[in-house]
mmCIF file of C-alpha atoms in Angstrom:
data_model
loop_
_atom_site.group_PDB
_atom_site.id
_atom_site.type_symbol
_atom_site.label_atom_id
_atom_site.label_comp_id
_atom_site.label_asym_id
_atom_site.label_seq_id
_atom_site.Cartn_x
_atom_site.Cartn_y
_atom_site.Cartn_z
ATOM 1 C CA UNK A 1 8.855 -51.059 36.258
ATOM 2 C CA UNK A 2 10.174 -49.846 32.689
ATOM 3 C CA UNK A 3 12.046 -51.612 30.912
ATOM 4 C CA UNK A 4 15.909 -50.404 32.019
ATOM 5 C CA UNK A 5 17.971 -49.215 29.334
ATOM 6 C CA UNK A 6 21.503 -49.582 31.140
ATOM 7 C CA UNK A 7 23.001 -50.503 34.762
ATOM 8 C CA UNK A 8 26.023 -50.539 35.838
ATOM 9 C CA UNK A 9 26.842 -48.666 39.980
ATOM 10 C CA UNK A 10 27.321 -44.883 41.503
ATOM 11 C CA UNK A 11 30.654 -44.783 42.042
ATOM 12 C CA UNK A 12 31.191 -41.925 44.994
ATOM 13 C CA UNK A 13 34.255 -42.175 46.568
ATOM 14 C CA UNK A 14 34.605 -45.387 47.964
ATOM 15 C CA UNK A 15 31.450 -45.993 47.580
ATOM 16 C CA UNK A 16 29.451 -47.995 45.247
ATOM 17 C CA UNK A 17 25.897 -48.116 44.644
ATOM 18 C CA UNK A 18 24.856 -50.783 42.154
ATOM 19 C CA UNK A 19 22.064 -48.235 39.668
ATOM 20 C CA UNK A 20 19.558 -49.392 37.089
ATOM 21 C CA UNK A 21 19.111 -45.767 34.417
ATOM 22 C CA UNK A 22 15.357 -46.056 33.403
ATOM 23 C CA UNK A 23 13.497 -43.326 31.393
ATOM 24 C CA UNK A 24 12.179 -40.376 33.891
ATOM 25 C CA UNK A 25 10.153 -39.092 30.174
ATOM 26 C CA UNK A 26 6.817 -40.939 28.342
ATOM 27 C CA UNK A 27 6.952 -40.751 24.637
ATOM 28 C CA UNK A 28 3.110 -39.918 23.583
ATOM 29 C CA UNK A 29 3.754 -38.130 20.926
ATOM 30 C CA UNK A 30 1.682 -39.647 17.749
ATOM 31 C CA UNK A 31 4.056 -41.408 15.185
ATOM 32 C CA UNK A 32 3.413 -41.613 11.454
ATOM 33 C CA UNK A 33 4.497 -44.197 8.984
ATOM 34 C CA UNK A 34 5.795 -43.273 5.640
ATOM 35 C CA UNK A 35 3.264 -44.297 3.242
ATOM 36 C CA UNK A 36 2.919 -44.859 -0.545
ATOM 37 C CA UNK A 37 -0.177 -42.153 -1.715
ATOM 38 C CA UNK A 38 -1.691 -44.191 -3.879
ATOM 39 C CA UNK A 39 -2.562 -47.686 -2.900
ATOM 40 C CA UNK A 40 -1.278 -46.988 1.442
ATOM 41 C CA UNK A 41 1.349 -49.221 1.114
ATOM 42 C CA UNK A 42 4.236 -48.373 3.510
ATOM 43 C CA UNK A 43 7.009 -47.016 2.443
ATOM 44 C CA UNK A 44 10.383 -48.768 4.241
ATOM 45 C CA UNK A 45 13.679 -48.393 4.141
ATOM 46 C CA UNK A 46 16.427 -50.622 3.084
ATOM 47 C CA UNK A 47 19.707 -50.025 4.093
ATOM 48 C CA UNK A 48 21.942 -50.798 0.070
ATOM 49 C CA UNK A 49 25.978 -51.477 0.587
ATOM 50 C CA UNK A 50 27.127 -48.979 -1.463
ATOM 51 C CA UNK A 51 29.771 -51.104 -2.797
ATOM 52 C CA UNK A 52 28.205 -54.287 -4.756
ATOM 53 C CA UNK A 53 24.426 -52.501 -4.232
ATOM 54 C CA UNK A 54 23.228 -55.641 -1.967
ATOM 55 C CA UNK A 55 19.979 -54.513 0.591
ATOM 56 C CA UNK A 56 22.040 -55.557 3.918
ATOM 57 C CA UNK A 57 20.487 -57.571 6.655
ATOM 58 C CA UNK A 58 20.226 -55.468 10.090
ATOM 59 C CA UNK A 59 22.703 -58.238 11.904
ATOM 60 C CA UNK A 60 25.529 -57.181 8.516
ATOM 61 C CA UNK A 61 25.905 -53.972 10.105
ATOM 62 C CA UNK A 62 28.739 -52.224 12.885
ATOM 63 C CA UNK A 63 30.353 -48.788 13.471
ATOM 64 C CA UNK A 64 33.428 -47.954 11.260
ATOM 65 C CA UNK A 65 34.909 -44.934 12.067
ATOM 66 C CA UNK A 66 36.534 -43.355 8.541
ATOM 67 C CA UNK A 67 40.239 -41.630 8.394
ATOM 68 C CA UNK A 68 40.651 -41.493 4.489
ATOM 69 C CA UNK A 69 37.911 -41.886 1.653
ATOM 70 C CA UNK A 70 39.235 -45.096 0.977
ATOM 71 C CA UNK A 71 39.938 -46.518 4.288
ATOM 72 C CA UNK A 72 37.461 -47.234 6.817
ATOM 73 C CA UNK A 73 38.314 -48.773 10.015
ATOM 74 C CA UNK A 74 35.824 -51.018 11.745
ATOM 75 C CA UNK A 75 35.005 -50.684 15.642
ATOM 76 C CA UNK A 76 33.035 -53.374 17.199
ATOM 77 C CA UNK A 77 30.535 -52.698 20.157
ATOM 78 C CA UNK A 78 32.645 -55.669 22.590
ATOM 79 C CA UNK A 79 35.371 -53.286 21.160
ATOM 80 C CA UNK A 80 33.820 -50.595 23.024
ATOM 81 C CA UNK A 81 32.262 -52.484 25.802
ATOM 82 C CA UNK A 82 36.693 -53.475 26.721
ATOM 83 C CA UNK A 83 37.230 -49.446 26.418
ATOM 84 C CA UNK A 84 40.231 -49.161 29.590
ATOM 85 C CA UNK A 85 37.852 -45.771 31.308
ATOM 86 C CA UNK A 86 36.871 -46.038 35.076
ATOM 87 C CA UNK A 87 32.691 -44.531 33.436
ATOM 88 C CA UNK A 88 32.568 -47.397 31.204
ATOM 89 C CA UNK A 89 30.319 -49.475 33.314
ATOM 90 C CA UNK A 90 30.233 -46.363 36.556
ATOM 91 C CA UNK A 91 28.596 -42.729 36.890
ATOM 92 C CA UNK A 92 31.536 -41.720 38.553
ATOM 93 C CA UNK A 93 30.536 -38.815 41.010
ATOM 94 C CA UNK A 94 33.897 -35.976 40.221
ATOM 95 C CA UNK A 95 32.448 -32.852 42.145
ATOM 96 C CA UNK A 96 29.794 -31.040 43.652
ATOM 97 C CA UNK A 97 28.435 -28.033 42.770
ATOM 98 C CA UNK A 98 25.465 -25.297 44.280
ATOM 99 C CA UNK A 99 22.546 -26.550 42.521
ATOM 100 C CA UNK A 100 22.270 -22.611 41.342
ATOM 101 C CA UNK A 101 25.175 -22.071 39.526
ATOM 102 C CA UNK A 102 23.966 -24.682 37.400
ATOM 103 C CA UNK A 103 22.858 -23.882 33.500
ATOM 104 C CA UNK A 104 19.562 -24.889 32.415
ATOM 105 C CA UNK A 105 21.305 -24.546 28.892
ATOM 106 C CA UNK A 106 23.434 -27.659 29.529
ATOM 107 C CA UNK A 107 20.733 -29.791 30.441
ATOM 108 C CA UNK A 108 19.245 -32.405 27.826
ATOM 109 C CA UNK A 109 17.582 -35.953 29.110
ATOM 110 C CA UNK A 110 16.965 -37.344 31.824
ATOM 111 C CA UNK A 111 16.929 -40.026 33.516
ATOM 112 C CA UNK A 112 15.684 -42.172 36.917
ATOM 113 C CA UNK A 113 18.570 -43.680 38.779
ATOM 114 C CA UNK A 114 16.969 -47.353 40.436
ATOM 115 C CA UNK A 115 18.173 -48.795 43.251
ATOM 116 C CA UNK A 116 19.589 -52.360 41.676
ATOM 117 C CA UNK A 117 18.962 -54.890 44.433
ATOM 118 C CA UNK A 118 18.936 -55.051 48.061
ATOM 119 C CA UNK A 119 22.840 -54.524 48.244
ATOM 120 C CA UNK A 120 22.342 -50.826 46.929
ATOM 121 C CA UNK A 121 19.970 -49.794 49.278
ATOM 122 C CA UNK A 122 21.866 -48.425 52.428
ATOM 123 C CA UNK A 123 24.256 -46.244 49.514
ATOM 124 C CA UNK A 124 21.946 -45.547 47.242
ATOM 125 C CA UNK A 125 19.914 -43.277 50.689
ATOM 126 C CA UNK A 126 23.474 -42.428 52.106
ATOM 127 C CA UNK A 127 23.217 -40.857 48.711
ATOM 128 C CA UNK A 128 19.822 -39.187 48.594
ATOM 129 C CA UNK A 129 20.099 -37.549 52.739
ATOM 130 C CA UNK A 130 23.745 -36.225 51.860
ATOM 131 C CA UNK A 131 22.151 -34.054 48.537
ATOM 132 C CA UNK A 132 18.925 -33.457 50.478
ATOM 133 C CA UNK A 133 19.904 -32.160 53.458
ATOM 134 C CA UNK A 134 22.764 -29.932 51.050
ATOM 135 C CA UNK A 135 21.501 -26.929 48.738
ATOM 136 C CA UNK A 136 24.257 -29.481 45.921
ATOM 137 C CA UNK A 137 24.035 -31.454 43.313
ATOM 138 C CA UNK A 138 26.671 -33.974 42.518
ATOM 139 C CA UNK A 139 28.835 -33.783 38.612
ATOM 140 C CA UNK A 140 28.813 -37.111 36.778
ATOM 141 C CA UNK A 141 30.693 -38.706 34.455
ATOM 142 C CA UNK A 142 29.706 -41.438 32.365
ATOM 143 C CA UNK A 143 30.184 -43.754 29.354
ATOM 144 C CA UNK A 144 26.525 -44.300 27.530
ATOM 145 C CA UNK A 145 26.055 -44.757 23.654
ATOM 146 C CA UNK A 146 29.671 -44.649 22.261
ATOM 147 C CA UNK A 147 30.782 -41.671 23.684
ATOM 148 C CA UNK A 148 31.553 -40.171 27.494
ATOM 149 C CA UNK A 149 28.337 -38.184 28.991
ATOM 150 C CA UNK A 150 28.773 -34.774 32.011
ATOM 151 C CA UNK A 151 25.777 -36.134 33.805
ATOM 152 C CA UNK A 152 24.248 -34.698 36.812
ATOM 153 C CA UNK A 153 22.645 -35.935 39.511
ATOM 154 C CA UNK A 154 20.140 -35.096 42.158
ATOM 155 C CA UNK A 155 16.717 -35.968 43.744
ATOM 156 C CA UNK A 156 13.214 -35.985 43.404
ATOM 157 C CA UNK A 157 11.003 -37.322 45.738
ATOM 158 C CA UNK A 158 13.417 -39.666 46.964
ATOM 159 C CA UNK A 159 14.997 -40.869 43.693
ATOM 160 C CA UNK A 160 17.978 -40.335 42.116
ATOM 161 C CA UNK A 161 18.040 -38.374 38.501
ATOM 162 C CA UNK A 162 20.354 -38.253 35.859
ATOM 163 C CA UNK A 163 20.618 -35.403 33.833
ATOM 164 C CA UNK A 164 22.609 -35.812 31.033
ATOM 165 C CA UNK A 165 23.948 -32.518 30.315
ATOM 166 C CA UNK A 166 26.646 -31.260 27.029
ATOM 167 C CA UNK A 167 30.367 -30.633 27.796
ATOM 168 C CA UNK A 168 31.235 -26.640 28.371
ATOM 169 C CA UNK A 169 32.415 -26.581 24.705
ATOM 170 C CA UNK A 170 29.362 -27.970 23.673
ATOM 171 C CA UNK A 171 27.434 -24.190 24.527
ATOM 172 C CA UNK A 172 27.185 -21.555 21.651
ATOM 173 C CA UNK A 173 27.750 -18.149 22.894
ATOM 174 C CA UNK A 174 24.721 -16.449 23.575
ATOM 175 C CA UNK A 175 26.491 -13.258 22.644
ATOM 176 C CA UNK A 176 26.405 -13.046 18.759
ATOM 177 C CA UNK A 177 22.460 -13.659 18.947
ATOM 178 C CA UNK A 178 22.091 -11.129 21.567
ATOM 179 C CA UNK A 179 19.941 -8.124 20.163
ATOM 180 C CA UNK A 180 21.442 -4.535 20.006
ATOM 181 C CA UNK A 181 21.168 -2.086 22.747
ATOM 182 C CA UNK A 182 17.686 -0.636 22.832
ATOM 183 C CA UNK A 183 16.211 2.295 26.348
ATOM 184 C CA UNK A 184 13.285 1.023 28.179
ATOM 185 C CA UNK A 185 12.114 2.632 29.942
ATOM 186 C CA UNK A 186 11.368 1.951 33.904
ATOM 187 C CA UNK A 187 7.120 2.128 33.493
ATOM 188 C CA UNK A 188 7.701 -0.684 31.126
ATOM 189 C CA UNK A 189 9.623 -2.517 32.746
ATOM 190 C CA UNK A 190 6.961 -2.134 35.789
ATOM 191 C CA UNK A 191 4.794 -3.341 33.428
ATOM 192 C CA UNK A 192 6.413 -6.298 32.481
ATOM 193 C CA UNK A 193 7.337 -7.931 36.145
ATOM 194 C CA UNK A 194 3.094 -6.880 37.430
ATOM 195 C CA UNK A 195 2.764 -9.161 33.392
ATOM 196 C CA UNK A 196 4.552 -11.461 34.731
ATOM 197 C CA UNK A 197 3.072 -11.682 38.859
ATOM 198 C CA UNK A 198 -0.097 -11.940 37.143
ATOM 199 C CA UNK A 199 0.752 -14.868 35.291
ATOM 200 C CA UNK A 200 2.697 -16.986 38.430
ATOM 201 C CA UNK A 201 1.329 -20.027 39.070
ATOM 202 C CA UNK A 202 1.820 -22.774 41.487
ATOM 203 C CA UNK A 203 2.707 -25.553 38.750
ATOM 204 C CA UNK A 204 2.756 -27.242 35.668
ATOM 205 C CA UNK A 205 0.862 -29.688 35.878
ATOM 206 C CA UNK A 206 -1.785 -27.846 33.858
ATOM 207 C CA UNK A 207 -0.084 -27.974 30.926
ATOM 208 C CA UNK A 208 -1.215 -30.341 28.383
ATOM 209 C CA UNK A 209 -0.299 -30.709 24.358
ATOM 210 C CA UNK A 210 -2.564 -29.210 22.772
ATOM 211 C CA UNK A 211 -1.107 -30.177 19.448
ATOM 212 C CA UNK A 212 -1.145 -34.026 19.681
ATOM 213 C CA UNK A 213 -5.578 -34.098 21.160
ATOM 214 C CA UNK A 214 -5.776 -32.214 17.657
ATOM 215 C CA UNK A 215 -4.055 -34.845 15.584
ATOM 216 C CA UNK A 216 -6.169 -37.776 17.347
ATOM 217 C CA UNK A 217 -9.530 -35.403 16.328
ATOM 218 C CA UNK A 218 -7.992 -34.970 12.330
ATOM 219 C CA UNK A 219 -7.071 -38.519 12.795
ATOM 220 C CA UNK A 220 -10.766 -40.072 14.107
ATOM 221 C CA UNK A 221 -12.369 -37.626 11.787
ATOM 222 C CA UNK A 222 -10.128 -39.012 8.955
ATOM 223 C CA UNK A 223 -11.189 -42.765 10.020
ATOM 224 C CA UNK A 224 -14.529 -42.174 10.597
ATOM 225 C CA UNK A 225 -15.218 -40.462 8.049
ATOM 226 C CA UNK A 226 -16.729 -37.001 8.978
ATOM 227 C CA UNK A 227 -15.451 -33.525 8.031
ATOM 228 C CA UNK A 228 -12.342 -32.187 9.614
ATOM 229 C CA UNK A 229 -12.058 -29.655 12.393
ATOM 230 C CA UNK A 230 -12.044 -25.979 11.170
ATOM 231 C CA UNK A 231 -9.417 -24.494 11.733
ATOM 232 C CA UNK A 232 -8.181 -22.217 14.082
ATOM 233 C CA UNK A 233 -8.380 -18.392 13.839
ATOM 234 C CA UNK A 234 -4.750 -17.529 13.284
ATOM 235 C CA UNK A 235 -4.719 -15.003 15.899
ATOM 236 C CA UNK A 236 -0.841 -14.143 14.725
ATOM 237 C CA UNK A 237 0.017 -10.420 13.014
ATOM 238 C CA UNK A 238 0.997 -9.064 10.031
ATOM 239 C CA UNK A 239 3.802 -8.886 9.571
ATOM 240 C CA UNK A 240 5.889 -5.692 9.674
ATOM 241 C CA UNK A 241 2.928 -4.274 12.009
ATOM 242 C CA UNK A 242 3.620 -2.069 13.874
ATOM 243 C CA UNK A 243 3.211 -3.086 18.029
ATOM 244 C CA UNK A 244 2.737 -0.532 20.826
ATOM 245 C CA UNK A 245 4.533 -1.710 23.182
ATOM 246 C CA UNK A 246 2.802 0.233 26.281
ATOM 247 C CA UNK A 247 -0.632 -0.792 25.400
ATOM 248 C CA UNK A 248 0.188 -4.875 24.818
ATOM 249 C CA UNK A 249 1.680 -5.032 27.954
ATOM 250 C CA UNK A 250 -1.893 -3.114 29.247
ATOM 251 C CA UNK A 251 -3.863 -5.521 26.956
ATOM 252 C CA UNK A 252 -2.041 -8.175 28.849
ATOM 253 C CA UNK A 253 -2.142 -7.196 32.781
ATOM 254 C CA UNK A 254 -5.729 -6.595 31.550
ATOM 255 C CA UNK A 255 -6.025 -10.381 30.489
ATOM 256 C CA UNK A 256 -4.335 -11.785 33.303
ATOM 257 C CA UNK A 257 -6.420 -10.529 35.781
ATOM 258 C CA UNK A 258 -9.533 -11.412 34.488
ATOM 259 C CA UNK A 259 -8.369 -15.225 33.329
ATOM 260 C CA UNK A 260 -7.440 -15.184 37.170
ATOM 261 C CA UNK A 261 -10.857 -13.543 38.169
ATOM 262 C CA UNK A 262 -9.384 -10.233 39.348
ATOM 263 C CA UNK A 263 -10.931 -6.509 38.949
ATOM 264 C CA UNK A 264 -8.605 -5.579 35.075
ATOM 265 C CA UNK A 265 -9.966 -1.317 35.340
ATOM 266 C CA UNK A 266 -6.763 -0.282 36.692
ATOM 267 C CA UNK A 267 -4.259 -2.137 34.981
ATOM 268 C CA UNK A 268 -4.277 0.720 32.694
ATOM 269 C CA UNK A 269 -1.021 2.596 32.820
ATOM 270 C CA UNK A 270 0.174 6.288 30.277
ATOM 271 C CA UNK A 271 2.633 6.549 28.796
ATOM 272 C CA UNK A 272 5.142 9.116 30.620
ATOM 273 C CA UNK A 273 5.500 12.315 28.435
ATOM 274 C CA UNK A 274 8.155 14.984 29.044
ATOM 275 C CA UNK A 275 5.833 17.635 30.624
ATOM 276 C CA UNK A 276 5.573 21.178 28.734
ATOM 277 C CA UNK A 277 6.655 24.505 29.372
ATOM 278 C CA UNK A 278 4.372 26.687 31.215
ATOM 279 C CA UNK A 279 4.808 30.267 30.523
ATOM 280 C CA UNK A 280 2.819 31.368 32.994
ATOM 281 C CA UNK A 281 -0.889 32.763 31.799
ATOM 282 C CA UNK A 282 -3.913 30.824 32.798
ATOM 283 C CA UNK A 283 -6.335 29.897 29.538
ATOM 284 C CA UNK A 284 -8.773 32.614 29.455
ATOM 285 C CA UNK A 285 -11.661 29.299 30.269
ATOM 286 C CA UNK A 286 -9.576 28.305 33.813
ATOM 287 C CA UNK A 287 -8.979 31.744 35.424
ATOM 288 C CA UNK A 288 -10.880 32.615 38.664
ATOM 289 C CA UNK A 289 -13.917 35.689 37.985
ATOM 290 C CA UNK A 290 -12.724 39.114 40.031
ATOM 291 C CA UNK A 291 -14.244 39.076 43.545
ATOM 292 C CA UNK A 292 -16.353 42.563 43.518
ATOM 293 C CA UNK A 293 -15.468 45.407 45.984
ATOM 294 C CA UNK A 294 -18.203 46.013 49.568
ATOM 295 C CA UNK A 295 -18.887 48.918 47.459
ATOM 296 C CA UNK A 296 -19.590 46.977 44.218
ATOM 297 C CA UNK A 297 -21.556 45.606 46.209
ATOM 298 C CA UNK A 298 -23.538 48.215 47.523
ATOM 299 C CA UNK A 299 -23.886 49.945 44.414
ATOM 300 C CA UNK A 300 -25.854 46.915 42.105
ATOM 301 C CA UNK A 301 -27.646 46.613 45.630
ATOM 302 C CA UNK A 302 -29.217 50.544 45.460
ATOM 303 C CA UNK A 303 -29.909 50.297 41.567
ATOM 304 C CA UNK A 304 -32.087 47.465 42.231
ATOM 305 C CA UNK A 305 -33.764 49.329 44.221
ATOM 306 C CA UNK A 306 -34.363 51.913 42.596
ATOM 307 C CA UNK A 307 -35.547 49.424 39.374
ATOM 308 C CA UNK A 308 -38.842 48.464 41.570
#
């Protein structure tokens, strides 16, 4: 099990569930050191006091809040731990809401909650089964890293998951970012839906970090003195180029069908145009030839016989 990041309890009414928070994710990023380009020596950050100009070690550094330009109030870690908050060492469940009502924008980091000892097994299982048999998730409050946070508790494959959430006032209003209203035809909407259907998959397990793989290839090539991998072709269109939306949708639907092994020939949808007014006259090339009368047919036959 990963190293616990926090130890406390879930407060569920009168039920207390001892738990440990462990990270639900792993960091696979490639991390760089800052180096001196001339000799590749490490460049490190030095913490210097701005008053005496001396380098300060980590054990000499604490927290302080500036209440005026020349007045700072120091706050110790012990004082933060002793704050009179019910959430200081507990994840306090405050309410339950329908899972579908939670805006994904509000969800931040994710953590697993592990039962801390055998005494936690029964209440942990009780809360898990209660959430499993409902369509609800628990909203909780907890204090961590110097601030009180809003959290969301749900179940993932038998384990409790804690999602750190943004407070309501931390979410920006998206109205100012939305584009002005433009007309979109039903045909374009239908084609976009068809594209979405063609790109639908069962799960996300096939995705991987291509940037990290390309970065590792560059590092390996430089370490072995080999040529760097050829750069990928830039498939982006030039700035200012006008896009034919229907043509792009048609091409996208066709490509999606071909990638799934389907015949993409029926993917083309033509743009609907207003019908032109007809004049009632039939074009000369499309007119049917007039039918000959019976008398005319006899006259023509007689002329043929006299010709012999």
